[in-house]
PDB file of C-alpha atoms in Angstrom:
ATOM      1  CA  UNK A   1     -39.798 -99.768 -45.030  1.00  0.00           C
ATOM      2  CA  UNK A   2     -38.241 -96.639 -45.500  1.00  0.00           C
ATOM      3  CA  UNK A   3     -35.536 -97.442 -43.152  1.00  0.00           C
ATOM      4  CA  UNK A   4     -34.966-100.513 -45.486  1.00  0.00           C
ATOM      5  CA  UNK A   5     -34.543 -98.559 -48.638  1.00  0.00           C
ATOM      6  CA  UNK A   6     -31.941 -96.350 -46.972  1.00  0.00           C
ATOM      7  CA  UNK A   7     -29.976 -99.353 -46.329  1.00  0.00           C
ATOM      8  CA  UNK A   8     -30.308-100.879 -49.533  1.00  0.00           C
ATOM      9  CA  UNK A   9     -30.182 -97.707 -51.309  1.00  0.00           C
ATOM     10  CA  UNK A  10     -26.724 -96.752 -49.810  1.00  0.00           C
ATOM     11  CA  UNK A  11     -23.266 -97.813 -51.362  1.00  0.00           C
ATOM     12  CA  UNK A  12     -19.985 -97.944 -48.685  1.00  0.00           C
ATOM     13  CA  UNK A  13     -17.484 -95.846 -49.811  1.00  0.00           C
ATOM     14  CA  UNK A  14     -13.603 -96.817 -48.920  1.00  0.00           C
ATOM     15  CA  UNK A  15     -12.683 -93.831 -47.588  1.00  0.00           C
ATOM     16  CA  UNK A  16     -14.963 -91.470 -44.684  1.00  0.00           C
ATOM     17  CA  UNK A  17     -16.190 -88.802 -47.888  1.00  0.00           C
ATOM     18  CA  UNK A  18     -19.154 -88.287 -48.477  1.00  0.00           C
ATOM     19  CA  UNK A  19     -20.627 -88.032 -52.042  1.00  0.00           C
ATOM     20  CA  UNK A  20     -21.477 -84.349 -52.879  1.00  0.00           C
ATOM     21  CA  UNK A  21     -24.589 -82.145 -51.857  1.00  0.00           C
ATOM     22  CA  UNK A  22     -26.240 -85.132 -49.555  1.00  0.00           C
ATOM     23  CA  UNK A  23     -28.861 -83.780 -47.394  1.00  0.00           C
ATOM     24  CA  UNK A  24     -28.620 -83.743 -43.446  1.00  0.00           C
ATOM     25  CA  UNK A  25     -30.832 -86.148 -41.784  1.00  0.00           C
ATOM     26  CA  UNK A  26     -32.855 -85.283 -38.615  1.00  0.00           C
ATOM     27  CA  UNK A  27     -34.854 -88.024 -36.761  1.00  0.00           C
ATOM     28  CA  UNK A  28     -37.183 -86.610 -34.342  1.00  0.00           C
ATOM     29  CA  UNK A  29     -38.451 -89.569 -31.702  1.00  0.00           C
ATOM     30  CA  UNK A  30     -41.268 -89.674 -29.523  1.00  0.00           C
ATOM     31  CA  UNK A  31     -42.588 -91.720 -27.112  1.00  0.00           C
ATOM     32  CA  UNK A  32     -46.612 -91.706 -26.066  1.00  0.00           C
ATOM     33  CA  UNK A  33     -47.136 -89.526 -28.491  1.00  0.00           C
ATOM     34  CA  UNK A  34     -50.548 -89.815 -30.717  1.00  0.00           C
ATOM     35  CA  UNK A  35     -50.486 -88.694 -34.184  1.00  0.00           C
ATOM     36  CA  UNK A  36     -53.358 -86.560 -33.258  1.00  0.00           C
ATOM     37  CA  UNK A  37     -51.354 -84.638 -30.974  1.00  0.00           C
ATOM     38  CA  UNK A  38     -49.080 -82.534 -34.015  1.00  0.00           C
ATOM     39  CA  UNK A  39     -51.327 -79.636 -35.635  1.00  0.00           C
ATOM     40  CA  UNK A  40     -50.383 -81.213 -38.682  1.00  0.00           C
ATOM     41  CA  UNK A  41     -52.638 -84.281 -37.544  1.00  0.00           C
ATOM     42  CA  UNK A  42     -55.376 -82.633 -36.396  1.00  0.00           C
ATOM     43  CA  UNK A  43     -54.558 -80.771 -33.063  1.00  0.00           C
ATOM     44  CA  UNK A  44     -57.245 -78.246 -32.802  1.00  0.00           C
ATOM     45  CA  UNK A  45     -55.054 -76.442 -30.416  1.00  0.00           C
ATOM     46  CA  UNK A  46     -52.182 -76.154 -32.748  1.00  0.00           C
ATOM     47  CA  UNK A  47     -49.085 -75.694 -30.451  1.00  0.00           C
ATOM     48  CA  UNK A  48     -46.624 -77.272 -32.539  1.00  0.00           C
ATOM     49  CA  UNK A  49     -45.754 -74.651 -35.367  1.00  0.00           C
ATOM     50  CA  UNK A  50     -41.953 -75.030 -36.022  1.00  0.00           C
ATOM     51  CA  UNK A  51     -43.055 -79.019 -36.668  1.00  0.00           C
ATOM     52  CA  UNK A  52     -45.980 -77.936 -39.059  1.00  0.00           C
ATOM     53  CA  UNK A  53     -43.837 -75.636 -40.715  1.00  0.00           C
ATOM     54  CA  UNK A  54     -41.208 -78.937 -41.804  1.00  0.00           C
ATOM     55  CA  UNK A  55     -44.870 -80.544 -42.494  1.00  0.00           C
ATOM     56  CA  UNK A  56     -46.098 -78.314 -44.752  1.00  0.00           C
ATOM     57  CA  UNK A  57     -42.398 -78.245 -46.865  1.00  0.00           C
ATOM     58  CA  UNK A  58     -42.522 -82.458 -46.764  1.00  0.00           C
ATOM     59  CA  UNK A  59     -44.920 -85.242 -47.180  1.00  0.00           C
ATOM     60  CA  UNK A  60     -47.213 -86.527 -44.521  1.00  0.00           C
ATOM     61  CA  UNK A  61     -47.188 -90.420 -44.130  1.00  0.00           C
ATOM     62  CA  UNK A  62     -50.241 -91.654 -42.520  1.00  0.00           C
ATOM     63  CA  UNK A  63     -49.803 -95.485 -41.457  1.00  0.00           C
ATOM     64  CA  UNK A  64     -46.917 -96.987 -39.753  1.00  0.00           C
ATOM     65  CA  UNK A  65     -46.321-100.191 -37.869  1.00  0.00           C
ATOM     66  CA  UNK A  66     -44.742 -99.969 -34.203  1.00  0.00           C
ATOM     67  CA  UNK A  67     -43.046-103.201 -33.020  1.00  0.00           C
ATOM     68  CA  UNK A  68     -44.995-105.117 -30.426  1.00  0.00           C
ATOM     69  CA  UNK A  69     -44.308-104.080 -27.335  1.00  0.00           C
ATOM     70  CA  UNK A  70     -42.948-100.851 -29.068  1.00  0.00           C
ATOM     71  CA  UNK A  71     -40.359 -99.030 -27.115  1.00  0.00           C
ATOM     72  CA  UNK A  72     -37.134-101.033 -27.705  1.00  0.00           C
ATOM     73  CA  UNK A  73     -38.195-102.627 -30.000  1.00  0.00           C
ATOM     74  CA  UNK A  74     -39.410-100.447 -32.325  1.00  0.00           C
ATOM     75  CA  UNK A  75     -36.370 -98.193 -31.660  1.00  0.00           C
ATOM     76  CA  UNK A  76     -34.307-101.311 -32.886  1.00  0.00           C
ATOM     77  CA  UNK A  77     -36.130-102.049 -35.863  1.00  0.00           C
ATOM     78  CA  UNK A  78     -35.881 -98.429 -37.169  1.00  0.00           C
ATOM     79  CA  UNK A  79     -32.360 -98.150 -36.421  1.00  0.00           C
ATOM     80  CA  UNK A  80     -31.586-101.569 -37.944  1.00  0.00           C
ATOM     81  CA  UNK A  81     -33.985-102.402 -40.666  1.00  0.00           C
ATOM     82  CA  UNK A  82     -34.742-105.783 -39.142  1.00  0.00           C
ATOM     83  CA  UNK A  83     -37.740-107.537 -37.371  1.00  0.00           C
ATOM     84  CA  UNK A  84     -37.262-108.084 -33.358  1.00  0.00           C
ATOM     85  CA  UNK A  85     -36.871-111.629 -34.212  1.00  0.00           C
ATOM     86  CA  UNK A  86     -34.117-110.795 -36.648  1.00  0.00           C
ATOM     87  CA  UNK A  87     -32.233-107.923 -34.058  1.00  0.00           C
ATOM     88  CA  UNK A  88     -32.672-109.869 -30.436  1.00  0.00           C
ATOM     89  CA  UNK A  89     -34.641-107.135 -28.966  1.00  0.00           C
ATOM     90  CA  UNK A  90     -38.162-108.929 -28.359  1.00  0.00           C
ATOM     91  CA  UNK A  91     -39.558-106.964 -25.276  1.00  0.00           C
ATOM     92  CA  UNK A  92     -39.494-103.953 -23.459  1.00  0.00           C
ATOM     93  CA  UNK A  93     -35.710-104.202 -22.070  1.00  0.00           C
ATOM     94  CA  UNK A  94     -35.845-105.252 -18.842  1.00  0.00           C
ATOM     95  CA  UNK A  95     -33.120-107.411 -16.641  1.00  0.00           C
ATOM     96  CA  UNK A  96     -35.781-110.414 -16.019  1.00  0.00           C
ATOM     97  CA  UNK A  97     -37.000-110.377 -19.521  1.00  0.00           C
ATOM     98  CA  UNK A  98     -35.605-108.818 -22.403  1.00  0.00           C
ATOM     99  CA  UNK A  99     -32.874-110.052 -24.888  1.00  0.00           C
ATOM    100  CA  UNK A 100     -30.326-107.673 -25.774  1.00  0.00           C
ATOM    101  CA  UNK A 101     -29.839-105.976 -29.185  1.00  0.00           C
ATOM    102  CA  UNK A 102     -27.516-108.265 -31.547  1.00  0.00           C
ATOM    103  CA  UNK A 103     -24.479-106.323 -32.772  1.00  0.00           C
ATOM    104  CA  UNK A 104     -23.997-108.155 -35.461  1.00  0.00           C
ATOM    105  CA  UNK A 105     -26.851-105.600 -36.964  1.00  0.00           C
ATOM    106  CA  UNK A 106     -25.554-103.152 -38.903  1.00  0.00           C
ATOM    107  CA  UNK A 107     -27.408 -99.388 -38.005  1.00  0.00           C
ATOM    108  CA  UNK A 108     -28.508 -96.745 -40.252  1.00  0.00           C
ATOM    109  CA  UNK A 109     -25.767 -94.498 -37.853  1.00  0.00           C
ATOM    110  CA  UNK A 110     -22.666 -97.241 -38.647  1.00  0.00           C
ATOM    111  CA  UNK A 111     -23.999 -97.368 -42.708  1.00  0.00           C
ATOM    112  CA  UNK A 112     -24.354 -93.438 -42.849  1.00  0.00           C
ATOM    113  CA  UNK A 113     -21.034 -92.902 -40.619  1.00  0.00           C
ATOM    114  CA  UNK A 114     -19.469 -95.327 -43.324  1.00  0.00           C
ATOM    115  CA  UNK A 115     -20.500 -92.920 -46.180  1.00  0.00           C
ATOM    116  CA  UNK A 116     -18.603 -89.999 -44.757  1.00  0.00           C
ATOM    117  CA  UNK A 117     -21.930 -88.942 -41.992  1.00  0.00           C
ATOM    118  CA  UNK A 118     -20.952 -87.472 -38.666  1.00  0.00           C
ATOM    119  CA  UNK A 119     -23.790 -89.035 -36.469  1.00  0.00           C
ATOM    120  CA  UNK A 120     -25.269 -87.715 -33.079  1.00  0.00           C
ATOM    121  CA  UNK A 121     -27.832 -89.444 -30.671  1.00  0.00           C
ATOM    122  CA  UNK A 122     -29.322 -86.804 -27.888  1.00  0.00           C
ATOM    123  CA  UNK A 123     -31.680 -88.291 -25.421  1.00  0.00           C
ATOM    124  CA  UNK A 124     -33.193 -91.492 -24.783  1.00  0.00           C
ATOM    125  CA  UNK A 125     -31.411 -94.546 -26.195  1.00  0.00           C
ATOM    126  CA  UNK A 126     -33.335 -97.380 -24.565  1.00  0.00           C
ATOM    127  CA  UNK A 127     -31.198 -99.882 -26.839  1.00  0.00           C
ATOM    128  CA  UNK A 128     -28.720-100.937 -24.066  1.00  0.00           C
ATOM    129  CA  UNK A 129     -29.579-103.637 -21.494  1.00  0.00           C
ATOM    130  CA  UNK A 130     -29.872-102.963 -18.006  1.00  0.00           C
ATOM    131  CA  UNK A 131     -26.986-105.117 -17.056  1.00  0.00           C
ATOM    132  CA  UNK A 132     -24.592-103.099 -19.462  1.00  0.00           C
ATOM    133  CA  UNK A 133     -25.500 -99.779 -18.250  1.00  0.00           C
ATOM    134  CA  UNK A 134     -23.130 -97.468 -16.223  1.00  0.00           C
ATOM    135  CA  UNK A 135     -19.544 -96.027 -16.633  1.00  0.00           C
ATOM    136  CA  UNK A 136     -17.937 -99.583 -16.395  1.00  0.00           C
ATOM    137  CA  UNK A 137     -19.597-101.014 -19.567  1.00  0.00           C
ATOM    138  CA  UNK A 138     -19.208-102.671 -21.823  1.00  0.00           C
ATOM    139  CA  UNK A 139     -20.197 -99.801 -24.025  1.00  0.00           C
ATOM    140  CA  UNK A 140     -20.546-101.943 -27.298  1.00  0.00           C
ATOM    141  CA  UNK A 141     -24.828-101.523 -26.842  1.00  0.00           C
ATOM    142  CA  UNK A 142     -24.222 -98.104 -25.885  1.00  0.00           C
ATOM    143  CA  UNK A 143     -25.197 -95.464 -29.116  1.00  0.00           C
ATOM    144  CA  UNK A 144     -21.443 -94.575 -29.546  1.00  0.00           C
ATOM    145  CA  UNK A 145     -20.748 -98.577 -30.047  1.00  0.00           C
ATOM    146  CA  UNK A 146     -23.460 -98.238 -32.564  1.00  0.00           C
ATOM    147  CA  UNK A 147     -22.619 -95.845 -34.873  1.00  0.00           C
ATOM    148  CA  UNK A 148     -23.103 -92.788 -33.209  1.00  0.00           C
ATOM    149  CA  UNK A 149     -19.765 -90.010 -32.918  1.00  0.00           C
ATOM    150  CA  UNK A 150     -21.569 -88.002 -29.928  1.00  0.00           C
ATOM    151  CA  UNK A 151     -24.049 -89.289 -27.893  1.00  0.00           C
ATOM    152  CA  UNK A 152     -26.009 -86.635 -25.212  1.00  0.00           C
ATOM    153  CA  UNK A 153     -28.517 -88.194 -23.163  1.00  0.00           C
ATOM    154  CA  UNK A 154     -30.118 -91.214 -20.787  1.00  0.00           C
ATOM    155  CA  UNK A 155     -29.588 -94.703 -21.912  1.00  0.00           C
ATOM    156  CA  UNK A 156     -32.263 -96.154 -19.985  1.00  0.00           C
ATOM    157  CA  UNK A 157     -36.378 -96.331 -20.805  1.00  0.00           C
ATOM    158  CA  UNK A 158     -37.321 -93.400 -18.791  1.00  0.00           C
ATOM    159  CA  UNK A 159     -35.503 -90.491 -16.550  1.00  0.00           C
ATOM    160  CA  UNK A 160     -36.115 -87.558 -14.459  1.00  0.00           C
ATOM    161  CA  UNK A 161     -36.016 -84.319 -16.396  1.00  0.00           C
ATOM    162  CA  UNK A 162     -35.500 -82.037 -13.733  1.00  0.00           C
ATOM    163  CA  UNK A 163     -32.732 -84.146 -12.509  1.00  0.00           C
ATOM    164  CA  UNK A 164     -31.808 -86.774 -15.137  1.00  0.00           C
ATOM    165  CA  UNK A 165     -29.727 -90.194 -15.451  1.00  0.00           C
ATOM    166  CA  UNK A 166     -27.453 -88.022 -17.825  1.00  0.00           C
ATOM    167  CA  UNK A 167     -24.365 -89.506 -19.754  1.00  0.00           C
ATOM    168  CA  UNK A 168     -21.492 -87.422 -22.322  1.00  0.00           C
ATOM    169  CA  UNK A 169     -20.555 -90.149 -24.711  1.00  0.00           C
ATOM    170  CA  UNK A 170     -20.248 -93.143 -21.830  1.00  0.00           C
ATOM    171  CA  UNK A 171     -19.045 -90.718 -19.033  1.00  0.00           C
ATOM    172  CA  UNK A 172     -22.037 -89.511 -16.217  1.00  0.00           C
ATOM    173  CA  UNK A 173     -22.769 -86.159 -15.725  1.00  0.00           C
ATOM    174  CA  UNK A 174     -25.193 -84.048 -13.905  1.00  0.00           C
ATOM    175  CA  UNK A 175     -25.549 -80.555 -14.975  1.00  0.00           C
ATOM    176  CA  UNK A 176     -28.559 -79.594 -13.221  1.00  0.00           C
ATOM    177  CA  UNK A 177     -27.126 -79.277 -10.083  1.00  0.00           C
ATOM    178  CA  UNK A 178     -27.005 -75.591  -8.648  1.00  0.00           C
ATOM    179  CA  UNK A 179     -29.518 -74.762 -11.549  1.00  0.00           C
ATOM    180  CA  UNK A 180     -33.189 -73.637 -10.860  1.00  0.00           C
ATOM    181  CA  UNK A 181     -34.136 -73.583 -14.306  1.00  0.00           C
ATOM    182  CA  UNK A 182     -32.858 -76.926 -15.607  1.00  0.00           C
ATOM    183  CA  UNK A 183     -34.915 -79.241 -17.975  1.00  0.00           C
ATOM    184  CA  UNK A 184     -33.351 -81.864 -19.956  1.00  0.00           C
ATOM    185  CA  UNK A 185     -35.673 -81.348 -23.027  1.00  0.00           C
ATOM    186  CA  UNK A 186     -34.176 -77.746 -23.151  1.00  0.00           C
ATOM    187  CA  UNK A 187     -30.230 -79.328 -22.363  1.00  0.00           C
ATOM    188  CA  UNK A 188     -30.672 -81.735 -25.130  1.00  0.00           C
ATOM    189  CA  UNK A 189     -31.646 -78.832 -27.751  1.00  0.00           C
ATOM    190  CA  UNK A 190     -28.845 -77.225 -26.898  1.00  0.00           C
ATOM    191  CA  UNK A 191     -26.369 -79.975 -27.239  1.00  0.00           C
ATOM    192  CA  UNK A 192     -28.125 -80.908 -30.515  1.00  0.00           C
ATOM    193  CA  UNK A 193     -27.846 -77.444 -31.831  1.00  0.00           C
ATOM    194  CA  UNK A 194     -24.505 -77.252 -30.627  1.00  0.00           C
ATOM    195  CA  UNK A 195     -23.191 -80.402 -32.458  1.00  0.00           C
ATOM    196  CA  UNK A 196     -24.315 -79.496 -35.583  1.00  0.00           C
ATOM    197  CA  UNK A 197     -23.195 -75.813 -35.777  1.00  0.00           C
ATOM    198  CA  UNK A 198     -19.694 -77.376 -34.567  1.00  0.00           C
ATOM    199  CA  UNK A 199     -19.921 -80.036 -37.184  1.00  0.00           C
ATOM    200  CA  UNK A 200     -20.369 -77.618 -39.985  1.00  0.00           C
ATOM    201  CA  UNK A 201     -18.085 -75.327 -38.812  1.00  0.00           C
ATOM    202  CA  UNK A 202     -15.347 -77.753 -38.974  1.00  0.00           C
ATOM    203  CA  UNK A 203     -16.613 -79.243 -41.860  1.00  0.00           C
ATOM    204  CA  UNK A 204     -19.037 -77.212 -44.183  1.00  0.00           C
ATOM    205  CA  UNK A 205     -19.168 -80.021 -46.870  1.00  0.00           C
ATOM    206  CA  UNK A 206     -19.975 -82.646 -44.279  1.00  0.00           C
ATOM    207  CA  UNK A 207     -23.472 -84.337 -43.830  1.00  0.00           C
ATOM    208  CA  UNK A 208     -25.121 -85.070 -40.559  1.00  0.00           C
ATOM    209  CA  UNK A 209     -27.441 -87.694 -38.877  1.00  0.00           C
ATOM    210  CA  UNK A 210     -29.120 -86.050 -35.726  1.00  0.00           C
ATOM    211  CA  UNK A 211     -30.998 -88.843 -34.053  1.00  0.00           C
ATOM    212  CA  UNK A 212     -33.047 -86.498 -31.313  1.00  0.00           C
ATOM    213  CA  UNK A 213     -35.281 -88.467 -28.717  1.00  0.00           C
ATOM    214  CA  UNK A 214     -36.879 -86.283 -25.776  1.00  0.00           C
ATOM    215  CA  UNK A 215     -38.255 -88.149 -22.602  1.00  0.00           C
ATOM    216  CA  UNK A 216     -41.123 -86.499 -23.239  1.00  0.00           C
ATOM    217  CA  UNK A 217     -44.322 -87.376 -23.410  1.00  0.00           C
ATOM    218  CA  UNK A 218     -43.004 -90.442 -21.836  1.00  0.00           C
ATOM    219  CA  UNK A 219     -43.381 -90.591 -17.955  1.00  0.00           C
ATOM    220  CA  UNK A 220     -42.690 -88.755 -16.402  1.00  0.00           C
ATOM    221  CA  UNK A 221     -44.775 -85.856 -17.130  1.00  0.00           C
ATOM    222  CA  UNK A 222     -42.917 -83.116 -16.248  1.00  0.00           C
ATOM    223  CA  UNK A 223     -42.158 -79.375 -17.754  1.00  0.00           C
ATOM    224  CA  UNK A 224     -40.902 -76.655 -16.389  1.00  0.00           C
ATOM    225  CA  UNK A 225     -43.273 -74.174 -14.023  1.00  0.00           C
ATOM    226  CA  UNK A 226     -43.612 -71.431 -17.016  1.00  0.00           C
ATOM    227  CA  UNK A 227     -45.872 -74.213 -19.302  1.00  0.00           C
ATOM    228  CA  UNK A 228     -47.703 -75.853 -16.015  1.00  0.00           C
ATOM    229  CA  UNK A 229     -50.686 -73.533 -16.809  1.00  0.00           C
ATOM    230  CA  UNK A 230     -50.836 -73.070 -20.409  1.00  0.00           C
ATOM    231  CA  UNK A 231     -53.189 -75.610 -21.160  1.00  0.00           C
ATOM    232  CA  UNK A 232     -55.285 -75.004 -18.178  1.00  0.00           C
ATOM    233  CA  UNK A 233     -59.461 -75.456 -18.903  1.00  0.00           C
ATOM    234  CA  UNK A 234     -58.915 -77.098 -22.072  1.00  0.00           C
ATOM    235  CA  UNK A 235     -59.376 -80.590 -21.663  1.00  0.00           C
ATOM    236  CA  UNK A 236     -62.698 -79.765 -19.342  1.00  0.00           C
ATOM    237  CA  UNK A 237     -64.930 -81.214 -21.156  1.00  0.00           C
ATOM    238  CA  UNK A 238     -63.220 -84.582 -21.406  1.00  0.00           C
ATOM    239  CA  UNK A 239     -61.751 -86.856 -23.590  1.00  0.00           C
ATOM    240  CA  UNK A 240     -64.458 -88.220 -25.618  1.00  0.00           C
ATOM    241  CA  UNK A 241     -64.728 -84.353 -26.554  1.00  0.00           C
ATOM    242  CA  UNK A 242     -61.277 -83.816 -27.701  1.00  0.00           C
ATOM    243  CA  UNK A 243     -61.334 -87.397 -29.295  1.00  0.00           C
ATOM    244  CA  UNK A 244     -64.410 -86.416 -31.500  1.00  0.00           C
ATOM    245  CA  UNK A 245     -63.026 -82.907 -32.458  1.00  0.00           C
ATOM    246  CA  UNK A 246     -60.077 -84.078 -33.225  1.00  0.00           C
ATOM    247  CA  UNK A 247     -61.439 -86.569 -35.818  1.00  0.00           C
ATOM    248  CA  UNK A 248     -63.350 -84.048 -37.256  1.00  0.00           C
ATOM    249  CA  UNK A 249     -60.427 -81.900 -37.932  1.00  0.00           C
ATOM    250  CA  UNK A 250     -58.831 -84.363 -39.513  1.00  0.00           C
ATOM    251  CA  UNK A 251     -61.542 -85.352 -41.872  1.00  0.00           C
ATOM    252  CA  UNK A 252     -61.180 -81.002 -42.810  1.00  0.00           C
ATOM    253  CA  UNK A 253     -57.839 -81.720 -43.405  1.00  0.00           C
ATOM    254  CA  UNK A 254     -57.789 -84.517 -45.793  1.00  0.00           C
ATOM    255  CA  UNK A 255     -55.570 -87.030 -43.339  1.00  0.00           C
ATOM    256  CA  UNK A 256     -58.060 -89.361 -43.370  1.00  0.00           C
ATOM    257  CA  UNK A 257     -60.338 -90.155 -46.124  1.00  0.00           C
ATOM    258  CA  UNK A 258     -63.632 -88.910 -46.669  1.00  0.00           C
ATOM    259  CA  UNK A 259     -66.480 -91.104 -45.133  1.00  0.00           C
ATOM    260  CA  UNK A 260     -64.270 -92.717 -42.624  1.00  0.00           C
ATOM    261  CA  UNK A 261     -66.081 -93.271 -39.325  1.00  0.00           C
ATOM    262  CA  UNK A 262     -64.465 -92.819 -35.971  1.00  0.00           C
ATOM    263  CA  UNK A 263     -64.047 -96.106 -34.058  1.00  0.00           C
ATOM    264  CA  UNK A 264     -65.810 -96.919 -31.234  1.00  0.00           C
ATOM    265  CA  UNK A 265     -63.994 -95.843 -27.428  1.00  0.00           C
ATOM    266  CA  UNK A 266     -62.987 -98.897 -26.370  1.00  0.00           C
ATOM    267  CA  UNK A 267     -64.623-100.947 -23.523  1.00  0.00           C
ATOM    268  CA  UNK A 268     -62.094-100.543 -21.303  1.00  0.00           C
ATOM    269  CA  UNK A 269     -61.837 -96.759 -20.814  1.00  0.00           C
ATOM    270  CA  UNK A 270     -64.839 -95.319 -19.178  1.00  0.00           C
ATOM    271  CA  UNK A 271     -66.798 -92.343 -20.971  1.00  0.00           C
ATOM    272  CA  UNK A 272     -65.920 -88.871 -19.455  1.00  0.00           C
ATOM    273  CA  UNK A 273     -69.553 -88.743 -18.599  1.00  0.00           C
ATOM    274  CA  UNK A 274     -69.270 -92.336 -16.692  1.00  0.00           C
ATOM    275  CA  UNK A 275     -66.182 -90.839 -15.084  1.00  0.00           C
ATOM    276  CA  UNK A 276     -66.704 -90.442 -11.429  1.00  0.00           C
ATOM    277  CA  UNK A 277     -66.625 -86.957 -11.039  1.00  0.00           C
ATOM    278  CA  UNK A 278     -64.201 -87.141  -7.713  1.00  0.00           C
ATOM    279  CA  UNK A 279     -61.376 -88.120 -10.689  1.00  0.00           C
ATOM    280  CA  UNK A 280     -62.110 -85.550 -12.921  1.00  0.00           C
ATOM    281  CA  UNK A 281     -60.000 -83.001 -11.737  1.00  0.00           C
ATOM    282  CA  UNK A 282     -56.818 -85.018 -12.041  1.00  0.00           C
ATOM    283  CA  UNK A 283     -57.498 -86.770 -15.187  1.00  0.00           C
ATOM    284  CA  UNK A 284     -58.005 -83.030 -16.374  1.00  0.00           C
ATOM    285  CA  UNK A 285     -54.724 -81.625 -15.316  1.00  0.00           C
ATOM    286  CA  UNK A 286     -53.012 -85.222 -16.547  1.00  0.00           C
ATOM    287  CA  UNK A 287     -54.122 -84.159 -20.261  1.00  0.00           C
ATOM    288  CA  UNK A 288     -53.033 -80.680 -19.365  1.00  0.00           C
ATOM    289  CA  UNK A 289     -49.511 -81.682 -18.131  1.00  0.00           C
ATOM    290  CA  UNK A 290     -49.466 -84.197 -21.139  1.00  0.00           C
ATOM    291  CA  UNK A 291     -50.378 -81.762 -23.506  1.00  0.00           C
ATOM    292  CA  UNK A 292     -47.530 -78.743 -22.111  1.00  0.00           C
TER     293      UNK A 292
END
């Protein structure tokens, strides 16, 4: 919806100016991720700050709809404003399955870019169809055929971040090689960061759309060696635990409404006390990994 009343809400303008004193827009997209998972949701843990901060300074929306069977989907409707059945994207985008995004869409990136918006895309795209992926094209389902000046990232569903699928605008690079310390969540920062300080350098009086979409918590789970141990012996006592905690924090905090009652676990996933205990370890260090 709210994409919707940006749309609607925003007039083309003849020539690439924006109007005066229009605020910089940052999207900030994850995949996998619970609400739960943000201290400003109820994380008893806490270990996102710098988004709590923005949190705290904002509004806190607590419903939303993802697209059925999310993913690209989703990431089309947001972008676009539309229903699958309305932008062609109707399933996870796969070669043997998936219809590809229709262009004739219009994207918050081309509307904004219209009204005098540089626009940047860093990380995961997941809007271009297998078949079109690669340095030969076409690149018109690529982000910079869709609105977006830079683009910084993987175009795909999923990538290494240690060594990624890594484009700059449609050409591949790899800049992990001869690096020890590479991780693309850390590379994409930088590029982000870059961008904008460049934009406003050039252009003080010139708005922004940062459209920033890590590969994490998507699969695979993988950070670098420093954070492999931070979470270690938290999640011993299971999830049921950390489910139940977790609501209870939340009914502290006024995100959900007084009285609610937590739903049941559903049948399908086994109590932690069901759990054989030969799996325990690794389910443990899963959350772990999931949660540095």
């Amino acid at each position: 919806v709210l994409t919707l009343v940006l749309l609607a809400a925003t007039t083309v303008l003849p020539a690439q100016a924006a109007p005066p004193k229009q605020p910089n827009v940052i999207i900030f997209l994850a995949d996998d991720l619970g609400w739960a998972e943000l201290g400003c949701y109820g994380n008893k843990f806490n270990e996102t700050p710098r988004l709590d901060r923005m949190a705290r300074q904002g509004l806190h929306f607590t419903e939303a709809y993802a697209a059925a069977p999310v993913c690209s989907p989703y990431r089309a409707s947001f972008l676009t404003g539309q229903f699958p059945a309305r932008h062609g994207i109707l399933d996870y985008l796969r070669p043997d399955t998936a219809n590809p995004l229709s262009i004739d869409h219009v994207t918050l990136a081309e509307m904004l870019k219209k009204n005098g918006y540089a626009t940047g895309m860093f990380g995961k795209g997941h809007l271009t169809p297998q078949w079109e992926m690669g340095p030969a094209g076409p690149f018109d389902r690529w982000p910079t055929g869709l609105g977006f000046d830079r683009f910084y990232g993987f175009p795909g569903a999923e990538t290494s971040q240690f060594e990624p699928d890594l484009y700059d605008q449609t050409t591949p690079i790899a800049p992990y090689i001869g690096r020890d310390d590479y991780h693309l969540t850390e590379d994409m920062a930088d590029r982000a960061i870059e961008w904008m300080q460049r934009v406003k350098a050039h252009r003080p009086d010139k708005p922004f759309l940062c459209y920033f979409s890590p590969g994490a918590v998507h699969t695979p789970l993988q950070v670098p060696d420093a954070w492999l141990d931070r979470f270690r012996g938290f999640f011993d006592e299971g999830w049921d635990d950390h489910r139940q905690s977790i609501f209870e924090r939340q009914l502290e905090m006024g995100v959900i409404p007084s009285g609610t009652v937590n739903t049941s676990r559903p049948d399908a996933v086994p109590s932690w006390d069901e759990y054989p205990d030969r799996y325990k370890p690794v389910a443990r260090r899963l959350m772990e990994v999931f949660a540095a």
